[in-house]
mmCIF file of C-alpha atoms in Angstrom:
data_model
loop_
_atom_site.group_PDB
_atom_site.id
_atom_site.type_symbol
_atom_site.label_atom_id
_atom_site.label_comp_id
_atom_site.label_asym_id
_atom_site.label_seq_id
_atom_site.Cartn_x
_atom_site.Cartn_y
_atom_site.Cartn_z
ATOM 1 C CA MET A 1 1.877 21.692 16.043
ATOM 2 C CA ASN A 2 1.494 21.359 12.292
ATOM 3 C CA THR A 3 4.584 20.030 10.570
ATOM 4 C CA PRO A 4 5.671 21.850 7.426
ATOM 5 C CA PRO A 5 5.591 20.038 4.109
ATOM 6 C CA PRO A 6 8.851 18.504 2.881
ATOM 7 C CA GLN A 7 11.051 20.824 0.871
ATOM 8 C CA GLN A 8 11.424 20.151 -2.815
ATOM 9 C CA GLY A 9 14.256 17.722 -3.427
ATOM 10 C CA GLN A 10 13.954 16.225 0.058
ATOM 11 C CA TYR A 11 11.301 14.396 1.992
ATOM 12 C CA SER A 12 10.678 13.380 5.551
ATOM 13 C CA GLY A 13 10.989 9.685 6.184
ATOM 14 C CA ASN A 14 8.142 9.983 8.695
ATOM 15 C CA THR A 15 5.503 10.918 6.139
ATOM 16 C CA GLY A 16 3.849 7.595 5.431
ATOM 17 C CA ALA A 17 0.726 7.313 3.295
ATOM 18 C CA LEU A 18 -1.925 4.619 3.146
ATOM 19 C CA VAL A 19 -3.649 4.165 -0.231
ATOM 20 C CA LEU A 20 -6.860 2.109 -0.204
ATOM 21 C CA SER A 21 -8.325 1.300 -3.600
ATOM 22 C CA GLY A 22 -11.978 0.839 -4.472
ATOM 23 C CA GLY A 23 -13.799 -2.420 -4.912
ATOM 24 C CA GLY A 24 -17.102 -2.568 -3.050
ATOM 25 C CA ALA A 25 -17.258 -5.636 -0.820
ATOM 26 C CA ARG A 26 -13.705 -6.502 -1.910
ATOM 27 C CA ALA A 27 -12.542 -3.775 0.483
ATOM 28 C CA ALA A 28 -12.997 -6.323 3.271
ATOM 29 C CA TYR A 29 -9.605 -7.643 2.147
ATOM 30 C CA GLN A 30 -8.095 -4.273 3.109
ATOM 31 C CA VAL A 31 -9.450 -4.705 6.624
ATOM 32 C CA GLY A 32 -7.573 -7.982 7.008
ATOM 33 C CA VAL A 33 -4.330 -6.372 5.845
ATOM 34 C CA LEU A 34 -4.824 -3.446 8.235
ATOM 35 C CA LYS A 35 -5.506 -5.895 11.061
ATOM 36 C CA ALA A 36 -2.102 -7.459 10.449
ATOM 37 C CA LEU A 37 -0.405 -4.049 10.200
ATOM 38 C CA ALA A 38 -1.921 -3.024 13.520
ATOM 39 C CA GLU A 39 -0.163 -5.968 15.165
ATOM 40 C CA LEU A 40 3.150 -5.077 13.515
ATOM 41 C CA VAL A 41 3.185 -1.329 14.157
ATOM 42 C CA PRO A 42 5.871 -0.495 16.748
ATOM 43 C CA ASP A 43 4.648 0.956 20.030
ATOM 44 C CA ALA A 44 6.822 4.002 19.368
ATOM 45 C CA GLU A 45 4.844 4.721 16.203
ATOM 46 C CA PRO A 46 1.137 4.699 17.156
ATOM 47 C CA ASN A 47 0.117 6.115 13.764
ATOM 48 C CA PRO A 48 2.358 5.045 10.850
ATOM 49 C CA PHE A 49 0.254 6.822 8.210
ATOM 50 C CA LYS A 50 -0.008 10.607 8.387
ATOM 51 C CA ILE A 51 -1.694 10.642 4.974
ATOM 52 C CA ILE A 52 -4.693 8.443 4.161
ATOM 53 C CA CYS A 53 -6.216 8.219 0.690
ATOM 54 C CA GLY A 54 -9.283 6.174 -0.178
ATOM 55 C CA THR A 55 -11.496 5.530 -3.168
ATOM 56 C CA SER A 56 -15.019 4.086 -3.246
ATOM 57 C CA ALA A 57 -15.332 1.460 -0.492
ATOM 58 C CA GLY A 58 -11.701 2.230 0.351
ATOM 59 C CA ALA A 59 -12.881 5.752 1.183
ATOM 60 C CA VAL A 60 -15.103 4.338 3.929
ATOM 61 C CA ASN A 61 -12.098 2.609 5.474
ATOM 62 C CA ALA A 62 -9.926 5.696 4.990
ATOM 63 C CA LEU A 63 -12.331 8.135 6.643
ATOM 64 C CA LEU A 64 -13.026 5.837 9.567
ATOM 65 C CA LEU A 65 -9.285 5.598 10.245
ATOM 66 C CA ALA A 66 -8.777 9.341 9.738
ATOM 67 C CA SER A 67 -11.620 10.304 12.073
ATOM 68 C CA HIS A 68 -10.882 7.900 14.916
ATOM 69 C CA PRO A 69 -9.753 9.729 18.071
ATOM 70 C CA GLY A 70 -7.477 6.916 19.255
ATOM 71 C CA THR A 71 -4.371 5.148 17.989
ATOM 72 C CA PHE A 72 -4.030 3.302 14.698
ATOM 73 C CA LYS A 73 -4.482 -0.028 16.466
ATOM 74 C CA GLU A 74 -7.692 1.135 18.141
ATOM 75 C CA ALA A 75 -9.020 2.484 14.850
ATOM 76 C CA VAL A 76 -8.372 -0.836 13.104
ATOM 77 C CA VAL A 77 -10.230 -2.706 15.849
ATOM 78 C CA ARG A 78 -13.209 -0.405 15.245
ATOM 79 C CA LEU A 79 -12.941 -1.019 11.507
ATOM 80 C CA CYS A 80 -12.869 -4.797 11.974
ATOM 81 C CA ASP A 81 -15.928 -4.675 14.212
ATOM 82 C CA LEU A 82 -17.785 -2.668 11.568
ATOM 83 C CA TRP A 83 -17.032 -5.012 8.676
ATOM 84 C CA MET A 84 -17.592 -8.216 10.606
ATOM 85 C CA GLY A 85 -21.094 -6.996 11.486
ATOM 86 C CA LEU A 86 -22.064 -6.068 7.921
ATOM 87 C CA THR A 87 -24.905 -7.512 5.908
ATOM 88 C CA VAL A 88 -26.247 -6.506 2.518
ATOM 89 C CA ASP A 89 -29.190 -4.723 4.155
ATOM 90 C CA ARG A 90 -26.809 -2.361 5.949
ATOM 91 C CA ILE A 91 -25.359 -1.246 2.598
ATOM 92 C CA TYR A 92 -28.354 -1.238 0.234
ATOM 93 C CA ARG A 93 -31.960 -2.335 0.245
ATOM 94 C CA SER A 94 -32.296 -5.885 -1.009
ATOM 95 C CA ASN A 95 -36.027 -6.626 -0.786
ATOM 96 C CA TRP A 96 -38.308 -7.293 -3.750
ATOM 97 C CA THR A 97 -40.220 -4.025 -3.313
ATOM 98 C CA SER A 98 -37.119 -1.816 -3.504
ATOM 99 C CA LEU A 99 -35.602 -3.721 -6.424
ATOM 100 C CA ALA A 100 -38.844 -3.722 -8.426
ATOM 101 C CA GLY A 101 -39.439 -0.035 -7.683
ATOM 102 C CA ASN A 102 -35.986 0.954 -8.946
ATOM 103 C CA ILE A 103 -36.411 -1.104 -12.112
ATOM 104 C CA LEU A 104 -39.786 0.565 -12.723
ATOM 105 C CA THR A 105 -38.261 4.027 -12.232
ATOM 106 C CA ILE A 106 -35.500 3.251 -14.713
ATOM 107 C CA THR A 107 -38.124 2.026 -17.193
ATOM 108 C CA ARG A 108 -40.153 5.237 -16.805
ATOM 109 C CA SER A 109 -37.048 7.308 -17.492
ATOM 110 C CA LEU A 110 -36.901 5.834 -20.993
ATOM 111 C CA PHE A 111 -39.928 7.974 -21.831
ATOM 112 C CA SER A 112 -38.470 11.212 -20.408
ATOM 113 C CA HIS A 113 -35.068 11.544 -22.076
ATOM 114 C CA GLY A 114 -33.475 9.012 -19.728
ATOM 115 C CA VAL A 115 -33.798 11.105 -16.572
ATOM 116 C CA VAL A 116 -36.123 11.459 -13.598
ATOM 117 C CA ARG A 117 -36.539 14.893 -12.050
ATOM 118 C CA ASN A 118 -34.904 15.385 -8.634
ATOM 119 C CA ARG A 119 -33.722 11.791 -8.432
ATOM 120 C CA ALA A 120 -30.558 10.050 -9.599
ATOM 121 C CA LEU A 121 -31.236 6.748 -11.342
ATOM 122 C CA ALA A 122 -29.784 3.539 -9.925
ATOM 123 C CA LEU A 123 -30.621 -0.117 -9.695
ATOM 124 C CA LEU A 124 -30.018 -0.268 -5.932
ATOM 125 C CA ASP A 125 -30.975 2.040 -3.077
ATOM 126 C CA ASN A 126 -27.923 2.646 -0.864
ATOM 127 C CA ARG A 127 -29.508 4.926 1.710
ATOM 128 C CA PRO A 128 -28.735 2.353 4.430
ATOM 129 C CA LEU A 129 -25.039 2.964 3.720
ATOM 130 C CA ARG A 130 -25.503 6.689 4.316
ATOM 131 C CA ASP A 131 -27.165 5.981 7.663
ATOM 132 C CA LEU A 132 -24.372 3.572 8.603
ATOM 133 C CA VAL A 133 -21.621 6.010 7.665
ATOM 134 C CA MET A 134 -23.186 8.825 9.674
ATOM 135 C CA GLU A 135 -23.422 6.447 12.632
ATOM 136 C CA VAL A 136 -19.820 5.189 12.656
ATOM 137 C CA ILE A 137 -17.721 8.050 11.220
ATOM 138 C CA PRO A 138 -17.416 11.277 13.282
ATOM 139 C CA PHE A 139 -16.393 13.610 10.458
ATOM 140 C CA THR A 140 -15.683 16.514 12.844
ATOM 141 C CA ASN A 141 -12.810 14.501 14.340
ATOM 142 C CA ILE A 142 -10.867 14.694 11.080
ATOM 143 C CA GLN A 143 -9.942 18.351 11.549
ATOM 144 C CA ARG A 144 -9.219 17.734 15.223
ATOM 145 C CA ASN A 145 -6.717 15.008 14.332
ATOM 146 C CA ILE A 146 -5.107 17.340 11.790
ATOM 147 C CA ASP A 147 -4.846 20.189 14.300
ATOM 148 C CA GLU A 148 -3.302 17.860 16.897
ATOM 149 C CA GLY A 149 -0.663 16.633 14.416
ATOM 150 C CA ARG A 150 -1.863 13.029 14.264
ATOM 151 C CA LEU A 151 -2.909 13.404 10.645
ATOM 152 C CA ARG A 152 -1.421 15.419 7.811
ATOM 153 C CA ALA A 153 -4.165 14.924 5.249
ATOM 154 C CA VAL A 154 -6.951 12.625 4.117
ATOM 155 C CA SER A 155 -8.477 12.464 0.646
ATOM 156 C CA VAL A 156 -11.300 10.697 -1.152
ATOM 157 C CA ASN A 157 -11.732 10.417 -4.892
ATOM 158 C CA ALA A 158 -14.908 11.007 -6.898
ATOM 159 C CA MET A 159 -15.688 11.327 -10.603
ATOM 160 C CA SER A 160 -17.515 14.373 -11.978
ATOM 161 C CA TYR A 161 -20.208 13.355 -14.454
ATOM 162 C CA HIS A 162 -20.285 16.885 -15.879
ATOM 163 C CA GLN A 163 -16.561 17.534 -16.266
ATOM 164 C CA GLY A 164 -15.567 13.909 -16.886
ATOM 165 C CA GLU A 165 -12.579 14.155 -14.573
ATOM 166 C CA SER A 166 -11.334 12.614 -11.353
ATOM 167 C CA VAL A 167 -11.429 14.912 -8.330
ATOM 168 C CA SER A 168 -9.452 14.244 -5.144
ATOM 169 C CA PHE A 169 -11.255 16.030 -2.323
ATOM 170 C CA PHE A 170 -8.752 16.494 0.476
ATOM 171 C CA GLN A 171 -8.716 17.912 3.978
ATOM 172 C CA GLY A 172 -5.366 18.649 5.549
ATOM 173 C CA HIS A 173 -2.718 21.106 6.677
ATOM 174 C CA ASP A 174 -3.024 24.691 5.520
ATOM 175 C CA GLU A 175 0.285 24.453 3.616
ATOM 176 C CA LEU A 176 -1.109 21.885 1.195
ATOM 177 C CA LYS A 177 -2.102 23.274 -2.185
ATOM 178 C CA GLU A 178 -4.642 22.233 -4.751
ATOM 179 C CA TRP A 179 -3.387 20.747 -8.018
ATOM 180 C CA ARG A 180 -4.520 20.116 -11.566
ATOM 181 C CA ARG A 181 -3.355 17.542 -14.075
ATOM 182 C CA PHE A 182 -4.874 16.004 -17.191
ATOM 183 C CA ARG A 183 -8.406 14.791 -16.351
ATOM 184 C CA ARG A 184 -7.715 14.949 -12.608
ATOM 185 C CA CYS A 185 -7.341 17.542 -9.895
ATOM 186 C CA GLY A 186 -7.074 18.014 -6.152
ATOM 187 C CA GLU A 187 -9.636 20.208 -4.419
ATOM 188 C CA ARG A 188 -9.570 21.262 -0.789
ATOM 189 C CA ALA A 189 -12.811 20.511 1.055
ATOM 190 C CA ARG A 190 -14.287 19.900 4.474
ATOM 191 C CA LEU A 191 -15.075 16.230 4.014
ATOM 192 C CA THR A 192 -18.641 15.112 4.732
ATOM 193 C CA VAL A 193 -20.857 12.095 4.255
ATOM 194 C CA ASP A 194 -21.745 13.421 0.788
ATOM 195 C CA HIS A 195 -18.118 13.213 -0.370
ATOM 196 C CA LEU A 196 -17.931 9.630 0.838
ATOM 197 C CA MET A 197 -21.248 8.650 -0.757
ATOM 198 C CA ALA A 198 -20.146 10.221 -4.038
ATOM 199 C CA SER A 199 -16.878 8.300 -3.964
ATOM 200 C CA ALA A 200 -18.769 5.023 -3.423
ATOM 201 C CA ALA A 201 -21.537 5.607 -5.983
ATOM 202 C CA ILE A 202 -20.849 2.737 -8.409
ATOM 203 C CA PRO A 203 -22.328 3.803 -11.794
ATOM 204 C CA THR A 204 -25.777 2.328 -12.594
ATOM 205 C CA LEU A 205 -25.819 0.434 -9.280
ATOM 206 C CA PHE A 206 -25.838 3.331 -6.796
ATOM 207 C CA PRO A 207 -27.217 6.852 -7.393
ATOM 208 C CA ALA A 208 -24.937 9.782 -8.202
ATOM 209 C CA VAL A 209 -24.451 12.394 -5.462
ATOM 210 C CA LYS A 210 -24.669 16.149 -5.915
ATOM 211 C CA LEU A 211 -21.759 18.183 -4.546
ATOM 212 C CA GLY A 212 -22.170 21.880 -5.186
ATOM 213 C CA ASP A 213 -23.493 22.279 -8.721
ATOM 214 C CA GLU A 214 -22.222 18.928 -10.041
ATOM 215 C CA TYR A 215 -23.131 15.285 -9.753
ATOM 216 C CA PHE A 216 -20.390 12.834 -8.822
ATOM 217 C CA GLY A 217 -20.000 9.070 -9.046
ATOM 218 C CA ASP A 218 -17.559 6.383 -7.992
ATOM 219 C CA GLY A 219 -14.028 7.697 -7.613
ATOM 220 C CA ALA A 220 -12.413 4.698 -9.288
ATOM 221 C CA VAL A 221 -13.910 5.734 -12.632
ATOM 222 C CA ARG A 222 -11.435 7.859 -14.632
ATOM 223 C CA GLN A 223 -8.895 7.698 -11.813
ATOM 224 C CA LEU A 224 -5.813 7.611 -14.020
ATOM 225 C CA ALA A 225 -3.219 7.767 -11.231
ATOM 226 C CA PRO A 226 -4.510 6.356 -7.916
ATOM 227 C CA ILE A 227 -1.214 6.942 -6.091
ATOM 228 C CA SER A 228 -0.943 10.553 -7.225
ATOM 229 C CA PRO A 229 -3.037 12.158 -4.420
ATOM 230 C CA ALA A 230 -0.769 10.692 -1.736
ATOM 231 C CA LEU A 231 2.296 12.113 -3.460
ATOM 232 C CA HIS A 232 0.734 15.541 -3.918
ATOM 233 C CA LEU A 233 -0.091 15.576 -0.218
ATOM 234 C CA GLY A 234 3.580 15.037 0.676
ATOM 235 C CA ALA A 235 4.037 11.292 1.103
ATOM 236 C CA SER A 236 7.550 9.906 1.301
ATOM 237 C CA ARG A 237 6.461 6.291 1.877
ATOM 238 C CA VAL A 238 3.376 4.714 0.339
ATOM 239 C CA PHE A 239 1.588 1.555 1.425
ATOM 240 C CA VAL A 240 -0.931 0.375 -1.178
ATOM 241 C CA VAL A 241 -3.614 -2.254 -0.565
ATOM 242 C CA GLY A 242 -5.114 -3.527 -3.808
ATOM 243 C CA VAL A 243 -7.980 -5.940 -4.417
ATOM 244 C CA SER A 244 -6.715 -7.911 -7.417
ATOM 245 C CA ASP A 245 -4.374 -10.874 -7.794
ATOM 246 C CA ASN A 246 -3.564 -10.050 -11.423
ATOM 247 C CA ARG A 247 -0.137 -8.590 -10.640
ATOM 248 C CA SER A 248 1.171 -11.906 -9.329
ATOM 249 C CA PRO A 249 3.734 -13.317 -11.797
ATOM 250 C CA VAL A 250 2.048 -16.740 -11.635
ATOM 251 C CA HIS A 251 -0.804 -15.305 -13.701
ATOM 252 C CA TRP A 252 1.334 -13.677 -16.397
ATOM 253 C CA GLY A 253 1.159 -15.238 -19.827
ATOM 254 C CA LYS A 254 -1.739 -17.508 -18.899
ATOM 255 C CA ARG A 255 -5.018 -17.583 -20.786
ATOM 256 C CA ARG A 256 -8.163 -19.285 -19.657
ATOM 257 C CA LYS A 257 -9.915 -22.016 -21.577
ATOM 258 C CA VAL A 258 -12.240 -21.181 -24.453
ATOM 259 C CA ALA A 259 -15.603 -19.894 -23.177
ATOM 260 C CA LYS A 260 -18.545 -22.251 -23.356
ATOM 261 C CA HIS A 261 -21.056 -19.452 -24.022
ATOM 262 C CA PRO A 262 -21.174 -15.724 -24.893
ATOM 263 C CA PRO A 263 -20.599 -13.370 -21.931
ATOM 264 C CA SER A 264 -23.518 -12.849 -19.593
ATOM 265 C CA LEU A 265 -24.666 -9.390 -18.524
ATOM 266 C CA ALA A 266 -22.905 -9.823 -15.183
ATOM 267 C CA GLN A 267 -19.705 -10.985 -16.870
ATOM 268 C CA ILE A 268 -19.706 -7.872 -19.056
ATOM 269 C CA GLY A 269 -20.431 -5.709 -16.007
ATOM 270 C CA GLY A 270 -17.724 -7.453 -14.015
ATOM 271 C CA GLN A 271 -15.087 -6.617 -16.608
ATOM 272 C CA LEU A 272 -16.236 -2.994 -16.623
ATOM 273 C CA PHE A 273 -15.937 -2.926 -12.833
ATOM 274 C CA ASN A 274 -12.460 -4.442 -13.056
ATOM 275 C CA ALA A 275 -11.444 -1.769 -15.563
ATOM 276 C CA ALA A 276 -12.567 0.936 -13.137
ATOM 277 C CA PHE A 277 -11.467 -0.513 -9.796
ATOM 278 C CA ILE A 278 -8.345 -2.493 -10.676
ATOM 279 C CA ASP A 279 -6.675 -1.617 -13.967
ATOM 280 C CA SER A 280 -5.752 1.992 -13.167
ATOM 281 C CA LEU A 281 -3.998 1.050 -9.935
ATOM 282 C CA GLU A 282 -2.092 -1.782 -11.564
ATOM 283 C CA GLY A 283 -1.088 0.432 -14.478
ATOM 284 C CA ASP A 284 0.042 3.198 -12.122
ATOM 285 C CA LEU A 285 2.154 0.797 -10.078
ATOM 286 C CA GLU A 286 3.735 -0.678 -13.206
ATOM 287 C CA HIS A 287 4.583 2.802 -14.485
ATOM 288 C CA LEU A 288 6.152 3.726 -11.167
ATOM 289 C CA GLU A 289 8.266 0.597 -11.085
ATOM 290 C CA ARG A 290 9.596 1.168 -14.592
ATOM 291 C CA VAL A 291 10.695 4.683 -13.727
ATOM 292 C CA ASN A 292 12.407 3.303 -10.625
ATOM 293 C CA LEU A 293 14.449 0.963 -12.774
ATOM 294 C CA LEU A 294 15.509 3.940 -14.844
ATOM 295 C CA LEU A 295 16.542 5.949 -11.782
ATOM 296 C CA ASP A 296 18.435 2.998 -10.334
ATOM 297 C CA SER A 297 20.647 3.016 -13.409
ATOM 298 C CA VAL A 298 21.484 6.720 -13.098
ATOM 299 C CA GLU A 299 24.513 7.915 -11.158
ATOM 300 C CA ARG A 300 23.798 9.940 -8.057
ATOM 301 C CA LYS A 301 25.246 13.167 -9.415
ATOM 302 C CA ALA A 302 23.110 12.864 -12.517
ATOM 303 C CA LEU A 303 19.979 12.470 -10.401
ATOM 304 C CA GLU A 304 20.187 16.124 -9.432
ATOM 305 C CA GLU A 305 19.767 17.049 -13.073
ATOM 306 C CA LEU A 306 16.598 14.946 -13.243
ATOM 307 C CA ALA A 307 14.855 17.030 -10.571
ATOM 308 C CA PRO A 308 12.024 17.171 -9.640
ATOM 309 C CA LEU A 309 12.219 13.373 -9.597
ATOM 310 C CA ARG A 310 12.338 11.998 -6.066
ATOM 311 C CA ALA A 311 12.283 8.470 -4.730
ATOM 312 C CA VAL A 312 9.413 7.265 -2.552
ATOM 313 C CA GLU A 313 9.556 3.993 -0.670
ATOM 314 C CA SER A 314 6.499 1.853 -1.314
ATOM 315 C CA ALA A 315 4.894 -1.483 -0.533
ATOM 316 C CA VAL A 316 1.986 -3.258 -2.200
ATOM 317 C CA ILE A 317 -0.175 -6.032 -0.793
ATOM 318 C CA GLU A 318 -2.739 -7.756 -3.033
ATOM 319 C CA PRO A 319 -4.792 -10.974 -2.713
ATOM 320 C CA SER A 320 -3.039 -14.283 -3.169
ATOM 321 C CA GLN A 321 -6.336 -15.936 -4.164
ATOM 322 C CA SER A 322 -9.022 -15.127 -6.721
ATOM 323 C CA LEU A 323 -11.759 -13.054 -5.127
ATOM 324 C CA ASP A 324 -14.024 -13.880 -8.077
ATOM 325 C CA ARG A 325 -13.943 -17.563 -7.210
ATOM 326 C CA ILE A 326 -14.558 -16.890 -3.534
ATOM 327 C CA ALA A 327 -17.547 -14.724 -4.452
ATOM 328 C CA GLY A 328 -18.933 -17.386 -6.781
ATOM 329 C CA ARG A 329 -19.123 -19.793 -3.852
ATOM 330 C CA LYS A 330 -20.890 -17.281 -1.593
ATOM 331 C CA VAL A 331 -23.748 -16.059 -3.815
ATOM 332 C CA ARG A 332 -26.076 -18.529 -2.117
ATOM 333 C CA PHE A 333 -25.888 -16.502 1.099
ATOM 334 C CA LEU A 334 -27.558 -13.445 -0.470
ATOM 335 C CA PRO A 335 -31.180 -12.469 0.285
ATOM 336 C CA PRO A 336 -33.747 -14.043 -2.132
ATOM 337 C CA ALA A 337 -34.295 -10.958 -4.332
ATOM 338 C CA LEU A 338 -30.581 -10.418 -4.863
ATOM 339 C CA ARG A 339 -29.940 -14.103 -5.353
ATOM 340 C CA TRP A 340 -32.499 -14.049 -8.171
ATOM 341 C CA LEU A 341 -30.928 -10.910 -9.679
ATOM 342 C CA PHE A 342 -27.415 -12.351 -9.555
ATOM 343 C CA ARG A 343 -28.389 -15.686 -11.024
ATOM 344 C CA SER A 344 -30.622 -14.225 -13.739
ATOM 345 C CA THR A 345 -27.852 -11.905 -14.950
ATOM 346 C CA GLY A 346 -25.085 -14.509 -14.708
ATOM 347 C CA ALA A 347 -23.336 -13.189 -11.589
ATOM 348 C CA THR A 348 -22.319 -16.731 -10.640
ATOM 349 C CA THR A 349 -19.389 -19.015 -11.380
ATOM 350 C CA SER A 350 -21.306 -20.896 -14.083
ATOM 351 C CA GLY A 351 -22.521 -17.637 -15.611
ATOM 352 C CA GLY A 352 -18.997 -16.215 -15.696
ATOM 353 C CA GLY A 353 -20.000 -13.162 -13.647
ATOM 354 C CA GLY A 354 -18.406 -13.997 -10.323
ATOM 355 C CA SER A 355 -16.381 -10.815 -10.632
ATOM 356 C CA ALA A 356 -19.520 -8.662 -10.576
ATOM 357 C CA ALA A 357 -20.797 -10.549 -7.536
ATOM 358 C CA SER A 358 -17.525 -9.940 -5.695
ATOM 359 C CA TYR A 359 -18.234 -6.191 -5.549
ATOM 360 C CA LEU A 360 -21.709 -6.463 -3.999
ATOM 361 C CA LEU A 361 -21.507 -9.491 -1.687
ATOM 362 C CA PHE A 362 -21.669 -7.732 1.675
ATOM 363 C CA GLU A 363 -22.509 -10.916 3.548
ATOM 364 C CA LYS A 364 -20.669 -12.347 6.542
ATOM 365 C CA PRO A 365 -19.343 -15.597 4.958
ATOM 366 C CA TYR A 366 -17.716 -13.635 2.114
ATOM 367 C CA VAL A 367 -16.543 -10.695 4.230
ATOM 368 C CA ASP A 368 -15.023 -12.927 6.898
ATOM 369 C CA GLU A 369 -13.100 -14.973 4.334
ATOM 370 C CA LEU A 370 -11.675 -11.847 2.714
ATOM 371 C CA ILE A 371 -10.613 -10.388 6.064
ATOM 372 C CA GLU A 372 -8.857 -13.636 6.942
ATOM 373 C CA LEU A 373 -7.189 -13.747 3.503
ATOM 374 C CA GLY A 374 -5.911 -10.180 3.878
ATOM 375 C CA TYR A 375 -4.596 -10.926 7.345
ATOM 376 C CA GLN A 376 -2.784 -14.094 6.240
ATOM 377 C CA ASP A 377 -1.295 -12.429 3.127
ATOM 378 C CA ALA A 378 0.128 -9.601 5.230
ATOM 379 C CA MET A 379 1.391 -11.819 8.053
ATOM 380 C CA TRP A 380 3.115 -14.057 5.511
ATOM 381 C CA GLU A 381 5.431 -11.102 4.877
ATOM 382 C CA ARG A 382 5.530 -9.822 8.428
ATOM 383 C CA ASP A 383 9.323 -9.398 8.542
ATOM 384 C CA LYS A 384 9.436 -7.223 5.444
ATOM 385 C CA LEU A 385 6.375 -5.263 6.556
ATOM 386 C CA SER A 386 7.905 -4.684 9.994
ATOM 387 C CA GLU A 387 10.949 -3.215 8.257
ATOM 388 C CA PHE A 388 8.732 -1.009 6.114
ATOM 389 C CA LEU A 389 6.773 0.205 9.158
ATOM 390 C CA ARG A 390 9.885 0.919 11.211
ATOM 391 C CA PRO A 391 9.886 4.624 12.212
ATOM 392 C CA ARG A 392 12.240 6.867 10.252
ATOM 393 C CA THR A 393 13.739 9.679 12.276
ATOM 394 C CA GLN A 394 15.653 11.734 9.769
ATOM 395 C CA LEU A 395 15.629 12.968 6.193
ATOM 396 C CA VAL A 396 16.565 10.424 3.572
ATOM 397 C CA GLU A 397 18.839 11.656 0.818
ATOM 398 C CA THR A 398 19.435 8.497 -1.183
ATOM 399 C CA GLN A 399 17.351 5.922 -2.954
ATOM 400 C CA PRO A 400 15.339 4.002 -0.309
ATOM 401 C CA LYS A 401 16.046 0.354 0.253
ATOM 402 C CA SER A 402 14.082 -2.023 -1.935
ATOM 403 C CA LEU A 403 12.260 -4.789 -0.075
ATOM 404 C CA PHE A 404 11.199 -7.534 -2.468
ATOM 405 C CA GLY A 405 8.751 -10.378 -1.845
ATOM 406 C CA ILE A 406 5.660 -8.252 -1.250
ATOM 407 C CA ARG A 407 6.274 -6.044 -4.253
ATOM 408 C CA VAL A 408 7.947 -3.458 -2.019
ATOM 409 C CA LYS A 409 9.941 -1.109 -4.217
ATOM 410 C CA PRO A 410 11.156 2.479 -4.290
ATOM 411 C CA VAL A 411 8.895 4.546 -6.516
ATOM 412 C CA THR A 412 9.131 8.079 -7.785
ATOM 413 C CA GLU A 413 6.611 10.834 -7.736
ATOM 414 C CA ALA A 414 7.613 12.033 -11.176
ATOM 415 C CA SER A 415 6.605 8.797 -12.835
ATOM 416 C CA ASN A 416 3.111 10.260 -12.942
ATOM 417 C CA ASP A 417 3.375 13.817 -11.622
ATOM 418 C CA ASN A 418 5.777 16.593 -10.855
ATOM 419 C CA PRO A 419 5.963 17.498 -7.173
ATOM 420 C CA PRO A 420 3.158 19.754 -5.999
ATOM 421 C CA SER A 421 4.018 23.387 -6.534
#
């Protein structure tokens, strides 16, 4: 039976949401965190997340979890098996012929107004990813899980090249409504492989995907409020898995040594990727936390006058180590053509472009290390996470408890959005 959405001013403590950010190969870190969560989830709560939101590579993880017919633990096992068997060639073509052909096509487009008819330009061919996704994700199961009450909603984000806005394509209960905010909106859809491929289409690297009459690219681009879709879909608790260590206080106020050379192409690209995949999430979390501090200082009676503000319990897990440095050590495991491309553009530690490499290094040594890092980071805070995952059985009417140490804090929907109408 479908459960009704929470009434305005209240929320169900059972409505947990999982938010998986983008980041290409960095999303392997999310798998490690989910592996730890699967061990901590109480037997009485086989599925702690009724709402699942993913962007870019996080959308692959989100849709696999949302479409799995079994329990959360079984779905995570399937996800781990998938990632631990990945290679670059299962995501995009890495041979000399494909790389040279794409470069030639891009060069030809310079003589035809920068476009090629009936083909989206990109440096890499990611058709292997499409084949892989269609093999491992049974999209028809998503609606079945919704109808059976195991899932409230799932969403993936993509960026419209024509409208220049972020679109959250969601599939969920009939009561859920579409929304529109500045440069972003929520649109109901029957999610398919095309939505996922659009969400993961990193600009210039992977080709744009046509949905309807528009072309879409990576969902992290222009995603101003990554947590917003989960809140619009009715979340009362939000678990966020990021892919950056920048929010750790040990990095605040520090500046690196003076550069020995001007930025390489990969270093410039890496910073652009960071701006798309990391900065928006970090900014959204910081905004939420500041509003929480404001609400904490307000008396309970006065909170009613601040409606439609409502508190939402949240937890954030992010890497304790630099993924850029890990990637810089693993470039040597890439196929020859990609190894040449990475080194020639500076996507190495010495070239300063380790960040760019960290998004494309779908090779076992790198993936395995990120999964292990995510698992260890989550298990380090297992007591606090167990408390966060503990089933709630009744409506919560006060500010949720704040669990510090893993950046677990109460957040409010109104810090970025009013409640869905």
